[in-house]
mmCIF file of C-alpha atoms in Angstrom:
data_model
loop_
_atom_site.group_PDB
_atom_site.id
_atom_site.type_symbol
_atom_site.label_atom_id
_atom_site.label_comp_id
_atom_site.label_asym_id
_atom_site.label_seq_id
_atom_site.Cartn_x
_atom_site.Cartn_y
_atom_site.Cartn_z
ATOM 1 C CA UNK X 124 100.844 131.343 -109.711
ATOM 2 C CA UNK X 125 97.389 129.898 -110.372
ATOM 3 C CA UNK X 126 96.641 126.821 -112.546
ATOM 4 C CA UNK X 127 94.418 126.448 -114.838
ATOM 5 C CA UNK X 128 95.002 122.922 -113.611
ATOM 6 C CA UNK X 129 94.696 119.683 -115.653
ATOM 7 C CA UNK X 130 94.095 122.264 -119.093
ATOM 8 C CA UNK X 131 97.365 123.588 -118.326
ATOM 9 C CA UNK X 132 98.862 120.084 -117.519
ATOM 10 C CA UNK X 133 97.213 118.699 -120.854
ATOM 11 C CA UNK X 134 98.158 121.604 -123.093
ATOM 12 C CA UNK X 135 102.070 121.323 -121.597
ATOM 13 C CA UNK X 136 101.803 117.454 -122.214
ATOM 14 C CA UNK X 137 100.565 118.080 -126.082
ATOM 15 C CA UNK X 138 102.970 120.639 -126.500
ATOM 16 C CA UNK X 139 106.168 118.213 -124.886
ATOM 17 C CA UNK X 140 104.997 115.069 -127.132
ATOM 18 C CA UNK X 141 104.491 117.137 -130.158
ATOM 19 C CA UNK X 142 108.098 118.804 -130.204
ATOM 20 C CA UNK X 143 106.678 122.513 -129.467
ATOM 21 C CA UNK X 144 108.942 124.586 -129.413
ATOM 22 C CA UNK X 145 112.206 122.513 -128.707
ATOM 23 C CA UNK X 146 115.304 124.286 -129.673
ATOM 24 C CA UNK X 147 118.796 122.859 -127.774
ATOM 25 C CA UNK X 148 120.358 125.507 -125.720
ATOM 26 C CA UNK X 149 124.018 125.756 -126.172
ATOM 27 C CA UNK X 150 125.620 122.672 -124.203
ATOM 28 C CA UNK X 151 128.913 124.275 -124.116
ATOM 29 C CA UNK X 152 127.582 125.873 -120.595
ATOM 30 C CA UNK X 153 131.288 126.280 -119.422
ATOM 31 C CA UNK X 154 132.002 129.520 -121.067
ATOM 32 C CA UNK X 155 135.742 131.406 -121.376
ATOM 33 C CA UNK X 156 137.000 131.458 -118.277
ATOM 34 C CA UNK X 157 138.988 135.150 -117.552
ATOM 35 C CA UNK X 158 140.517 133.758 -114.559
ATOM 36 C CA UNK X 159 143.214 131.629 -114.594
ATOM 37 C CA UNK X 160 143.531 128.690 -111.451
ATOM 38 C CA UNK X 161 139.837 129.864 -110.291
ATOM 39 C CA UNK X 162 139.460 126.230 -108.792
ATOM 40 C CA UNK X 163 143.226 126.488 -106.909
ATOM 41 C CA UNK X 164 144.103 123.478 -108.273
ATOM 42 C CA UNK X 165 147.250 124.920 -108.701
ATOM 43 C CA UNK X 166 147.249 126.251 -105.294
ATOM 44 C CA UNK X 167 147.605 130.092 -105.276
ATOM 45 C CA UNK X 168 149.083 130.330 -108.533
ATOM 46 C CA UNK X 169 148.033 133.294 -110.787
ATOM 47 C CA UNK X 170 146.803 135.307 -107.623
ATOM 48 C CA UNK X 171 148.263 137.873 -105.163
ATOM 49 C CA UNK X 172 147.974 138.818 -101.700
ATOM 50 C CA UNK X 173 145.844 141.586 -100.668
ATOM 51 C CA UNK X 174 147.066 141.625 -97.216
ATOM 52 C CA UNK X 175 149.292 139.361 -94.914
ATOM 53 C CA UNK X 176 150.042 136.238 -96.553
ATOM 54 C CA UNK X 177 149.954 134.147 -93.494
ATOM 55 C CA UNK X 178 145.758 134.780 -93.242
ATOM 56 C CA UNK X 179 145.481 132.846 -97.046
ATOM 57 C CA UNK X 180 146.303 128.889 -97.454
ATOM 58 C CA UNK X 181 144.851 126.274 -99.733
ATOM 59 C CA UNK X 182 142.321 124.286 -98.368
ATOM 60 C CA UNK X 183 140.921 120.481 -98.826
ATOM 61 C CA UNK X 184 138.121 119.889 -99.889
ATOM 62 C CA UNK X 185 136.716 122.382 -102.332
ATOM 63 C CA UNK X 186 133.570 122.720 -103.850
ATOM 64 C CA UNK X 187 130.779 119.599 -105.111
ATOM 65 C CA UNK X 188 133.938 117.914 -102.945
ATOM 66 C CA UNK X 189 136.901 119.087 -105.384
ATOM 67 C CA UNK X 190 140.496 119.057 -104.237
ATOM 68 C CA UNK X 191 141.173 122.775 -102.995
ATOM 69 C CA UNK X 192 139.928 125.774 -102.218
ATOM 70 C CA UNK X 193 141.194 129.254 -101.239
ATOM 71 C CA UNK X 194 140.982 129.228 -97.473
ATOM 72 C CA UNK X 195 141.232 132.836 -95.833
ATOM 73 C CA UNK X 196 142.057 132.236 -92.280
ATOM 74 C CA UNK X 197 141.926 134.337 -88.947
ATOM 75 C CA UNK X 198 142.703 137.939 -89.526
ATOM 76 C CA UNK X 199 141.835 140.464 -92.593
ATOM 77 C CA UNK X 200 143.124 139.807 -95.852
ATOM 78 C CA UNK X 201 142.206 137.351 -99.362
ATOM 79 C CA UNK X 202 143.698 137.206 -102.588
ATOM 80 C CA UNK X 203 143.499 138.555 -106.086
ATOM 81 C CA UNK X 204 143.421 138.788 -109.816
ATOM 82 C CA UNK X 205 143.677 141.380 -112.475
ATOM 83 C CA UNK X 206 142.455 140.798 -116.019
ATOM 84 C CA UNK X 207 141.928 142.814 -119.129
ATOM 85 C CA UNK X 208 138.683 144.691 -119.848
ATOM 86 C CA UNK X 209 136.755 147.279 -121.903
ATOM 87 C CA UNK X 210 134.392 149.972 -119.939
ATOM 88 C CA UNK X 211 130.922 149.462 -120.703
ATOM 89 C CA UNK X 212 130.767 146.083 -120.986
ATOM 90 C CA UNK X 213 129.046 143.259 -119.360
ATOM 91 C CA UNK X 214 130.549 140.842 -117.755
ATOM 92 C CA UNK X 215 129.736 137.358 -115.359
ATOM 93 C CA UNK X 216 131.457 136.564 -111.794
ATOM 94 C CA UNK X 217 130.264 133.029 -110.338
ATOM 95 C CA UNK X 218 131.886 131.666 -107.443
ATOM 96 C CA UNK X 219 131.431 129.139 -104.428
ATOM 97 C CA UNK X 220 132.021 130.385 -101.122
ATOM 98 C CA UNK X 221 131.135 129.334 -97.063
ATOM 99 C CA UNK X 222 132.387 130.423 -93.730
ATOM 100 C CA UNK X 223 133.340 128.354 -91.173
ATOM 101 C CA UNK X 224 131.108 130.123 -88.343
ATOM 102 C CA UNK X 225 128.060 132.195 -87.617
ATOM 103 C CA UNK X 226 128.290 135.816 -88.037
ATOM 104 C CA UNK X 227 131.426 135.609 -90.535
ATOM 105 C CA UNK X 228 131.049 137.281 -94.239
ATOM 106 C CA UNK X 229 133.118 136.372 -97.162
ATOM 107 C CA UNK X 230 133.216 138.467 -100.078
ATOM 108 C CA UNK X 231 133.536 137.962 -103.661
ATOM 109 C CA UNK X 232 133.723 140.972 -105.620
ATOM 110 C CA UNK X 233 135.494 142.736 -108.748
ATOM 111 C CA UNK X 234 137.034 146.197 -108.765
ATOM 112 C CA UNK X 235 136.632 148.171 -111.947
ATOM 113 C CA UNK X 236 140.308 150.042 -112.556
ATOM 114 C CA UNK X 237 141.918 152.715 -115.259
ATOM 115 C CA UNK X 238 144.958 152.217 -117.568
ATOM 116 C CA UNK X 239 146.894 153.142 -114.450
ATOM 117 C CA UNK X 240 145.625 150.682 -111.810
ATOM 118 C CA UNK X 241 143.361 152.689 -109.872
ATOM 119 C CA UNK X 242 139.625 151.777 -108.597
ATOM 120 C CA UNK X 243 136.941 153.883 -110.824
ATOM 121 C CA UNK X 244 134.425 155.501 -108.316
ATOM 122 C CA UNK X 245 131.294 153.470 -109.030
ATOM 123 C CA UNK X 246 133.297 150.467 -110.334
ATOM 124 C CA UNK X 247 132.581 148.001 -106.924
ATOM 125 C CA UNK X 248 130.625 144.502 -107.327
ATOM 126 C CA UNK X 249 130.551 141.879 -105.282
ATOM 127 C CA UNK X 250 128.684 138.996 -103.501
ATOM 128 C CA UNK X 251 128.694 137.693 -100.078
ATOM 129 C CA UNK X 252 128.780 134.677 -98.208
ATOM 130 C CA UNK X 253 127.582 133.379 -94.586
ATOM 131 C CA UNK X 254 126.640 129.793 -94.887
ATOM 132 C CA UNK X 255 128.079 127.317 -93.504
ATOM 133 C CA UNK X 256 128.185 124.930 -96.725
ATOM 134 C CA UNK X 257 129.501 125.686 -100.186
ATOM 135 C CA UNK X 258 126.618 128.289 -101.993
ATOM 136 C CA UNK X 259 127.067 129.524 -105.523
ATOM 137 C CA UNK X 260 126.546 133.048 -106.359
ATOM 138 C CA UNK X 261 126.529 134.784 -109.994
ATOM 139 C CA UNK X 262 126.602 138.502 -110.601
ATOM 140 C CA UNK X 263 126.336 140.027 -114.088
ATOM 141 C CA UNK X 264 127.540 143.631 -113.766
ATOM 142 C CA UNK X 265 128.305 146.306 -116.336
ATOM 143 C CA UNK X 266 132.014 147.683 -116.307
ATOM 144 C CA UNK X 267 132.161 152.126 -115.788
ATOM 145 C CA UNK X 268 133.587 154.163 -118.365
ATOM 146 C CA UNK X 269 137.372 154.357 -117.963
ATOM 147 C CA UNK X 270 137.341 150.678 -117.285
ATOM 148 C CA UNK X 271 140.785 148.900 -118.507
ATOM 149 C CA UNK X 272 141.178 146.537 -115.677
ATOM 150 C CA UNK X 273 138.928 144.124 -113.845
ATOM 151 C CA UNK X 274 140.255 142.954 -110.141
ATOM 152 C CA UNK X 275 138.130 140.298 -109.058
ATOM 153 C CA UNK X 276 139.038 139.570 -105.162
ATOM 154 C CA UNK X 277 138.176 137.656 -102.764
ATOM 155 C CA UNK X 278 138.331 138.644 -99.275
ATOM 156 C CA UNK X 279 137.446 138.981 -95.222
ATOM 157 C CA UNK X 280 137.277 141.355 -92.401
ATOM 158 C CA UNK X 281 139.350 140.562 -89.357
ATOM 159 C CA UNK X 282 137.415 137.849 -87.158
ATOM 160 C CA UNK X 283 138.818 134.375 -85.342
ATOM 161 C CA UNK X 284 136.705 133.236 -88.442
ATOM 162 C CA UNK X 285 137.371 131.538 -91.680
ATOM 163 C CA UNK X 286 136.126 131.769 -95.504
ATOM 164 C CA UNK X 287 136.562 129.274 -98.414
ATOM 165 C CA UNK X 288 136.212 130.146 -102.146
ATOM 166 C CA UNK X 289 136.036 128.034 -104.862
ATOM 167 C CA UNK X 290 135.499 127.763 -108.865
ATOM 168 C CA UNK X 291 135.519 131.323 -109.183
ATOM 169 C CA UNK X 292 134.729 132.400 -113.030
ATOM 170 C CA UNK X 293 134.734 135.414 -114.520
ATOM 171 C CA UNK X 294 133.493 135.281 -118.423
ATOM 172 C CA UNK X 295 131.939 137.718 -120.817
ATOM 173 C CA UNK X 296 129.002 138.724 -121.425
ATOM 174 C CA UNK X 297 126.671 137.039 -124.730
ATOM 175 C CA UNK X 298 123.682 138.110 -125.800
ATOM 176 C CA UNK X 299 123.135 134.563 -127.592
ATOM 177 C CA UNK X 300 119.396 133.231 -126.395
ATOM 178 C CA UNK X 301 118.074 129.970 -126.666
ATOM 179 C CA UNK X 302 114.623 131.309 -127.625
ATOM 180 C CA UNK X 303 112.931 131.527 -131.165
ATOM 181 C CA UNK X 304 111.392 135.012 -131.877
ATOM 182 C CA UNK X 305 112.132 136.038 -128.523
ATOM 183 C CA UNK X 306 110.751 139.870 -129.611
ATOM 184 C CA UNK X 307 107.307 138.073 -130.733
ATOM 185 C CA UNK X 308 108.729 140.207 -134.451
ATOM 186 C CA UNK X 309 106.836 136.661 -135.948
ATOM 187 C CA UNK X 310 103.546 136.875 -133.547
ATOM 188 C CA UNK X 311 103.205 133.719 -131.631
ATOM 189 C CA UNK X 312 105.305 131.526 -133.585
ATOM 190 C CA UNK X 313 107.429 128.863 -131.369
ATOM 191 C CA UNK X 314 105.216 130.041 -128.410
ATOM 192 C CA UNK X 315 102.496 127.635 -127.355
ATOM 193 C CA UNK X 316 99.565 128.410 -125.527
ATOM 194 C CA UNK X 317 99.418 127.863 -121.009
ATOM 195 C CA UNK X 318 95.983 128.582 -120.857
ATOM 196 C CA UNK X 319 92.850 129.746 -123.866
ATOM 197 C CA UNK X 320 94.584 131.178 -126.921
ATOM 198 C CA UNK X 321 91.793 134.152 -126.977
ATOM 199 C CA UNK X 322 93.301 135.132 -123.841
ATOM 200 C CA UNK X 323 97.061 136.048 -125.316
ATOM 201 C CA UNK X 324 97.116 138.902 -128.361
ATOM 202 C CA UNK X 325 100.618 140.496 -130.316
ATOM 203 C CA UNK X 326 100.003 143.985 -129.638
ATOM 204 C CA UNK X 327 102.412 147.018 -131.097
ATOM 205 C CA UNK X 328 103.956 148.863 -128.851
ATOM 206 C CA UNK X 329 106.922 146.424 -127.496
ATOM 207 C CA UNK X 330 110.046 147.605 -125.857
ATOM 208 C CA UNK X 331 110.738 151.244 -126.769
ATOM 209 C CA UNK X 332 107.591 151.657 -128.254
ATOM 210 C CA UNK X 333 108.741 149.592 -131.435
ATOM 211 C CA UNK X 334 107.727 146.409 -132.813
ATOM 212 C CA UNK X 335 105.568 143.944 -130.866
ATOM 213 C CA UNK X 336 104.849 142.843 -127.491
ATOM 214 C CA UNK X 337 102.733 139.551 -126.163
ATOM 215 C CA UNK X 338 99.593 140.913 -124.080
ATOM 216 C CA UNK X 339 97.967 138.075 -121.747
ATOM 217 C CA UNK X 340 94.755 139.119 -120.964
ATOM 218 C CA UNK X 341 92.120 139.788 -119.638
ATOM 219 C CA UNK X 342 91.753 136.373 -117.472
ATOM 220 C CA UNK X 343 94.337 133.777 -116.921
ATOM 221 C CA UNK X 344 96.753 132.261 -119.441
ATOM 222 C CA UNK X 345 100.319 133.100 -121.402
ATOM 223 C CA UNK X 346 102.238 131.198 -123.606
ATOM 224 C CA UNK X 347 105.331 128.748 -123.017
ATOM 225 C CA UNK X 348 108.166 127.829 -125.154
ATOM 226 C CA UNK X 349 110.429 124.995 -123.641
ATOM 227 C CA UNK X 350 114.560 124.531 -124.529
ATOM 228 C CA UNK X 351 117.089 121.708 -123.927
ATOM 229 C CA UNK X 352 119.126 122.020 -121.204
ATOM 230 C CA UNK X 353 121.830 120.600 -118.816
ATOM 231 C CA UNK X 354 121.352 119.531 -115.149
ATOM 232 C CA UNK X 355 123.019 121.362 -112.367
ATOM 233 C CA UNK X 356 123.753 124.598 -114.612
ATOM 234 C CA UNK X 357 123.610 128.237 -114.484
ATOM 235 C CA UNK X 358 121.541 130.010 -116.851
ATOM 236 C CA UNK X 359 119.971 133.354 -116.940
ATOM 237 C CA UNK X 360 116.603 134.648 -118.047
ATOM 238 C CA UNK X 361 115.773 138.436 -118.800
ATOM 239 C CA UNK X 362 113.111 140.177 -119.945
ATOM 240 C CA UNK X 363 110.954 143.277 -120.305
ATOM 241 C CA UNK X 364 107.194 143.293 -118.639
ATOM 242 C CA UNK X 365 104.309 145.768 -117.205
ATOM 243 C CA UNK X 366 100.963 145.202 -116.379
ATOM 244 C CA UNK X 367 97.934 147.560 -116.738
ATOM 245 C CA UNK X 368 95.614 147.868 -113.301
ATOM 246 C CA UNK X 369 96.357 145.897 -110.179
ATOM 247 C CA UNK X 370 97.901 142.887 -112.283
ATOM 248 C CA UNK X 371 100.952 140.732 -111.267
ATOM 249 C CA UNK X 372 102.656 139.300 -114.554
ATOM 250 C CA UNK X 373 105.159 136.481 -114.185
ATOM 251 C CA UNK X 374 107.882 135.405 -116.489
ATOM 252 C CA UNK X 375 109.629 132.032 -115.114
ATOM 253 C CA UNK X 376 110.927 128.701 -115.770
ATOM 254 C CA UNK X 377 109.988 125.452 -114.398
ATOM 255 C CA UNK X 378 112.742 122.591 -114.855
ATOM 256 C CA UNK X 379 111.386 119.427 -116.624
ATOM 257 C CA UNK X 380 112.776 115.584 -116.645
ATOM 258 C CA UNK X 381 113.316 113.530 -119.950
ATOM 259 C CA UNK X 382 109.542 113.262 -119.680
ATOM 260 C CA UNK X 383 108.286 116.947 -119.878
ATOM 261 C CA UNK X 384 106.875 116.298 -116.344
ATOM 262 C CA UNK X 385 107.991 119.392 -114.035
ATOM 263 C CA UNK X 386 110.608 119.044 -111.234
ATOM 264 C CA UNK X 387 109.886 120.451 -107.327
ATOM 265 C CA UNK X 388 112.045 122.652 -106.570
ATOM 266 C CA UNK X 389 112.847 123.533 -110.244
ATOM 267 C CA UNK X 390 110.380 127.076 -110.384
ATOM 268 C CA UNK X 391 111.819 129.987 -110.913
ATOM 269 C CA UNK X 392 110.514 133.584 -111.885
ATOM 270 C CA UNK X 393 110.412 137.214 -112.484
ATOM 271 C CA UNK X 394 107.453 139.342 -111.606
ATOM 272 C CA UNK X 395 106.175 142.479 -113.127
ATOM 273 C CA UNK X 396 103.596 144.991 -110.835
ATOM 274 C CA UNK X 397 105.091 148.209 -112.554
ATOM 275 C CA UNK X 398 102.806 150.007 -115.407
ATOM 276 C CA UNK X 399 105.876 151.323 -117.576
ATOM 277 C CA UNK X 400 108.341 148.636 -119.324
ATOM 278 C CA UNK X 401 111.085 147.665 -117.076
ATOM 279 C CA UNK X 402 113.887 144.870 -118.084
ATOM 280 C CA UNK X 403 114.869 142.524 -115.256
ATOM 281 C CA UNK X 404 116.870 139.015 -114.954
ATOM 282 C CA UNK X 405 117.047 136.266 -112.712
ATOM 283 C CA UNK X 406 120.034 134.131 -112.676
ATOM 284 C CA UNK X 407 119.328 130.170 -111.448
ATOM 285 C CA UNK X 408 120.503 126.547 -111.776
ATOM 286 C CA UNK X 409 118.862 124.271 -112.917
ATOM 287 C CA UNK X 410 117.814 121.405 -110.383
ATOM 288 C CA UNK X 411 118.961 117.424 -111.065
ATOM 289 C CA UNK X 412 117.184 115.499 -113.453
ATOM 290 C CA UNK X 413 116.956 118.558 -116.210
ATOM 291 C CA UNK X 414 116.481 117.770 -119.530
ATOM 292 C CA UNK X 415 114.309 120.729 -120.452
ATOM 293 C CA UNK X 416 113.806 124.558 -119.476
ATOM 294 C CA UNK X 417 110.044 125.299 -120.020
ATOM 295 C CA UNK X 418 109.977 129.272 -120.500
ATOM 296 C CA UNK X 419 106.990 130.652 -119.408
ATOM 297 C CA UNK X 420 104.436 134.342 -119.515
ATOM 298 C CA UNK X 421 101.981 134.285 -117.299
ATOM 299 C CA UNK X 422 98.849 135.731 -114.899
ATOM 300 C CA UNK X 423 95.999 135.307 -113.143
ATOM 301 C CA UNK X 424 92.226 135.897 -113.843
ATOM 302 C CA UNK X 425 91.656 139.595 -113.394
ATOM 303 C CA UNK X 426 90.488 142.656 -115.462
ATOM 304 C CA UNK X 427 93.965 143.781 -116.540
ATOM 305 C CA UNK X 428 96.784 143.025 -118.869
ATOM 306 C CA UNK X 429 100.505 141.968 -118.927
ATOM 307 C CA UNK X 430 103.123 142.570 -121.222
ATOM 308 C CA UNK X 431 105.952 140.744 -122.509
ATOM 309 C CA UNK X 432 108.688 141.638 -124.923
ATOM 310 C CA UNK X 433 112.480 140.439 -125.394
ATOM 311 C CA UNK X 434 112.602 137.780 -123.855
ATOM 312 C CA UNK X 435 116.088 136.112 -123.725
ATOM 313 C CA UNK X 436 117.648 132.650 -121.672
ATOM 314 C CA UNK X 437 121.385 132.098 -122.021
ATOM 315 C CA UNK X 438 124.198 129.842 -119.904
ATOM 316 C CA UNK X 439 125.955 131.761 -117.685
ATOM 317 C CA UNK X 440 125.093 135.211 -118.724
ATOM 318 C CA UNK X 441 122.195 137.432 -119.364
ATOM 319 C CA UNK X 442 120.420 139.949 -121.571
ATOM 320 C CA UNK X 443 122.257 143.108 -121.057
ATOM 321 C CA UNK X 444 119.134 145.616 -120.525
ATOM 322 C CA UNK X 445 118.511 143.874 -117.375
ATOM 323 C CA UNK X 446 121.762 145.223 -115.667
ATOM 324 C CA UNK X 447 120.242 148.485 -113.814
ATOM 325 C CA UNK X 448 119.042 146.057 -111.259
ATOM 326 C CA UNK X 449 121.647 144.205 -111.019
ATOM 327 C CA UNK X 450 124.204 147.027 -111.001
ATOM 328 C CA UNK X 451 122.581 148.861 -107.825
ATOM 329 C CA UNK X 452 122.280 145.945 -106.111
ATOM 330 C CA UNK X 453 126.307 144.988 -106.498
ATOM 331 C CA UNK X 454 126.978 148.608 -105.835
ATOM 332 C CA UNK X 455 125.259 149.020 -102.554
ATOM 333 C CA UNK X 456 126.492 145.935 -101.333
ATOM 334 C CA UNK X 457 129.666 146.311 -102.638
ATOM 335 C CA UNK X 458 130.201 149.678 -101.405
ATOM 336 C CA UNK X 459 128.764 149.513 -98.047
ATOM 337 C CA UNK X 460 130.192 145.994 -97.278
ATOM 338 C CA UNK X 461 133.700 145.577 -99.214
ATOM 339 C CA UNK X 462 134.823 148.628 -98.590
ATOM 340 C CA UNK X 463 134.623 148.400 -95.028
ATOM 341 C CA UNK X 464 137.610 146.144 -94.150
ATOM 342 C CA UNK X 465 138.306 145.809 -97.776
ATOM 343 C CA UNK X 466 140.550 148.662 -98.023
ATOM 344 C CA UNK X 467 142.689 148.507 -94.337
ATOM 345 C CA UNK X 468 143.421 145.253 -95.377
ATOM 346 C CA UNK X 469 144.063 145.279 -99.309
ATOM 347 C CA UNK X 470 146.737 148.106 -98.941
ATOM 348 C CA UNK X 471 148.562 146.289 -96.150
ATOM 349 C CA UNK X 472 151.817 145.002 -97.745
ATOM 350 C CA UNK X 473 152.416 141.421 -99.468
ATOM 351 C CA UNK X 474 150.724 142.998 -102.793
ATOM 352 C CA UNK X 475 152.632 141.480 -105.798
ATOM 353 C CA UNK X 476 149.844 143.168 -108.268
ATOM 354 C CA UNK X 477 152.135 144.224 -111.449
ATOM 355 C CA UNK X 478 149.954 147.780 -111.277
ATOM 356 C CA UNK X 479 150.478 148.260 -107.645
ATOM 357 C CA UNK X 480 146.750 149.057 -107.085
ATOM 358 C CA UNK X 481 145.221 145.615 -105.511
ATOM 359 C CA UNK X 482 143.649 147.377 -102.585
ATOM 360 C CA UNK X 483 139.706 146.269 -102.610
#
């Protein structure tokens, strides 16, 4: 994303000294946790076999060096965890994970299931792992109709191979955002100017077709609003955007210090080339040093437009229109990749699920 340079840098600066825009995002970041033992403190308490016990063992050390973690050994097989859950509703998995070689997957997933126990055709999300050092991953996913039961599993295809899982969380979706008029309802108010004001207009015509919308353009520029925040913590951002023409809009976030001065590494952002609304989110966590989350709409010089409208950042979940994305994503992967080994190994004995139905 172009600049604007030192005018940007000087309008951030005046913006940071003068208290623009400054709400405090929630610092309770560590929502409800649906799991119970997700770190394996408590070794394997709370979860059940989905295949031969022998291939699962708790492991030292876990993640951000913690005491365990779930270590799923040579052969096929993991562990899980049923919960309670409504159908169409939107929910959070975050969880560590590495393998111990090259060429080894470890899966993190959840399993959508009836009143009866059994997987909902559709109902498959997951995440994978292949490094060799502790990652996080979050998915936000969107239970199917029918949906009574979440299984959230962990798991491995047969290989001389090992995975380890930590801090797994599963929490609910909220639709709480850190942002002031996040709809731009109250035109530009708690937004500050990146860039000329003549350059960003409140047009009608937002999301749906009703209420408002910020339009940056034509030329370079968007507006900014920035948020307390913790270090080292998942957030997510969402929001609706389309361009007119060959335009590129972006909507990101750029970590900032104590000082309002931005933090490499600490960029992160969303980009709109489509010419019809479409809602999208990016999960991310924030780099060390955080103090603040500058929000930002932008683009470069051209002839065209961009469009903004509901525009939301919350801790550990997202804005719920943005879960088409997310939910073909988890199903491809999860259906092309879980099921593969998932199932030959999930319905081989050892399964102490109360509902009998703990096969991936």
């Amino acid at each position: 994303m172009k600049g604007l340079k030192g005018y940007l840098l000087l309008l951030t600066a005046f913006a940071f000294v003068f208290g623009v825009g400054a709400p405090k995002l929630n610092a309770n970041a560590q929502t409800t946790n649906l799991i119970s033992n997700g770190n394996f403190e408590n070794s394997d308490a709370d979860w059940y076999e989905l295949g031969p016990a022998n291939v699962t063992s708790v492991a030292y050390p876990g993640a951000d060096n913690t005491s365990n973690s779930l270590k799923i050994g040579n052969g096929e097989g993991g562990m899980g965890q049923m919960v309670s859950a409504s159908g169409n509703s939107t929910y959070v998995l975050e969880g560590y994970g590495k393998v111990s070689g090259n060429g080894e997957t470890g899966y993190l997933g959840v399993d959508c299931m009836n009143a009866n126990g059994v997987k909902i055709g559709g109902g498959k999300f997951e995440v994978t792992f292949t490094t060799t050092s502790f990652t996080k991953k979050t998915l936000e996913f969107t239970t199917v109709d029918g949906t009574a039961f979440i299984q959230v599993y962990t798991y491995k295809n047969y290989s001389n191979a090992s995975v380890y899982l930590d801090e797994i969380v599963l929490s609910a979706f909220s639709e709480e955002s850190a942002l002031e008029n996040e709809g731009f309802e109250s035109g530009k108010s708690n937004w500050y100017e990146l860039g000329p004001a003549y350059v960003t207009n409140i047009v009608p015509g937002g999301t749906g077709t009703t209420g408002n919308a910020l339009r940056v353009g034509t030329g370079e520029g968007g507006m900014g609003q920035r948020v307390s925040a913790l270090a080292n913590t998942s957030y997510v951002l969402s929001g609706v955007g389309k361009v007119s023409g060959n335009e590129t809009g972006y909507l990101g976030v750029d970590c900032m210090n104590a000082n309002g001065v931005k933090i490499p590494g600490g960029k992160f952002e969303i980009t709109f080339t489509n010419d019809y609304y479409l809602n999208k989110y990016l999960t991310f966590t924030t780099v060390p040093g955080t103090a603040y989350i500058q929000v930002y709409t932008y683009k470069n010089p051209g002839s065209g437009y961009a469009y903004f409208d509901s525009i939301y950042l919350s801790n550990g979940s997202g804005n719920g229109g943005g879960n088409n994305g997310g939910n073909n994503g988890g199903n491809n992967g999860g259906n092309n990749g879980g099921n593969n080994g998932g199932n030959n190994g999930g319905n081989n004995g050892g399964n102490t699920n109360p509902l009998g139905a703990a096969a991936l």
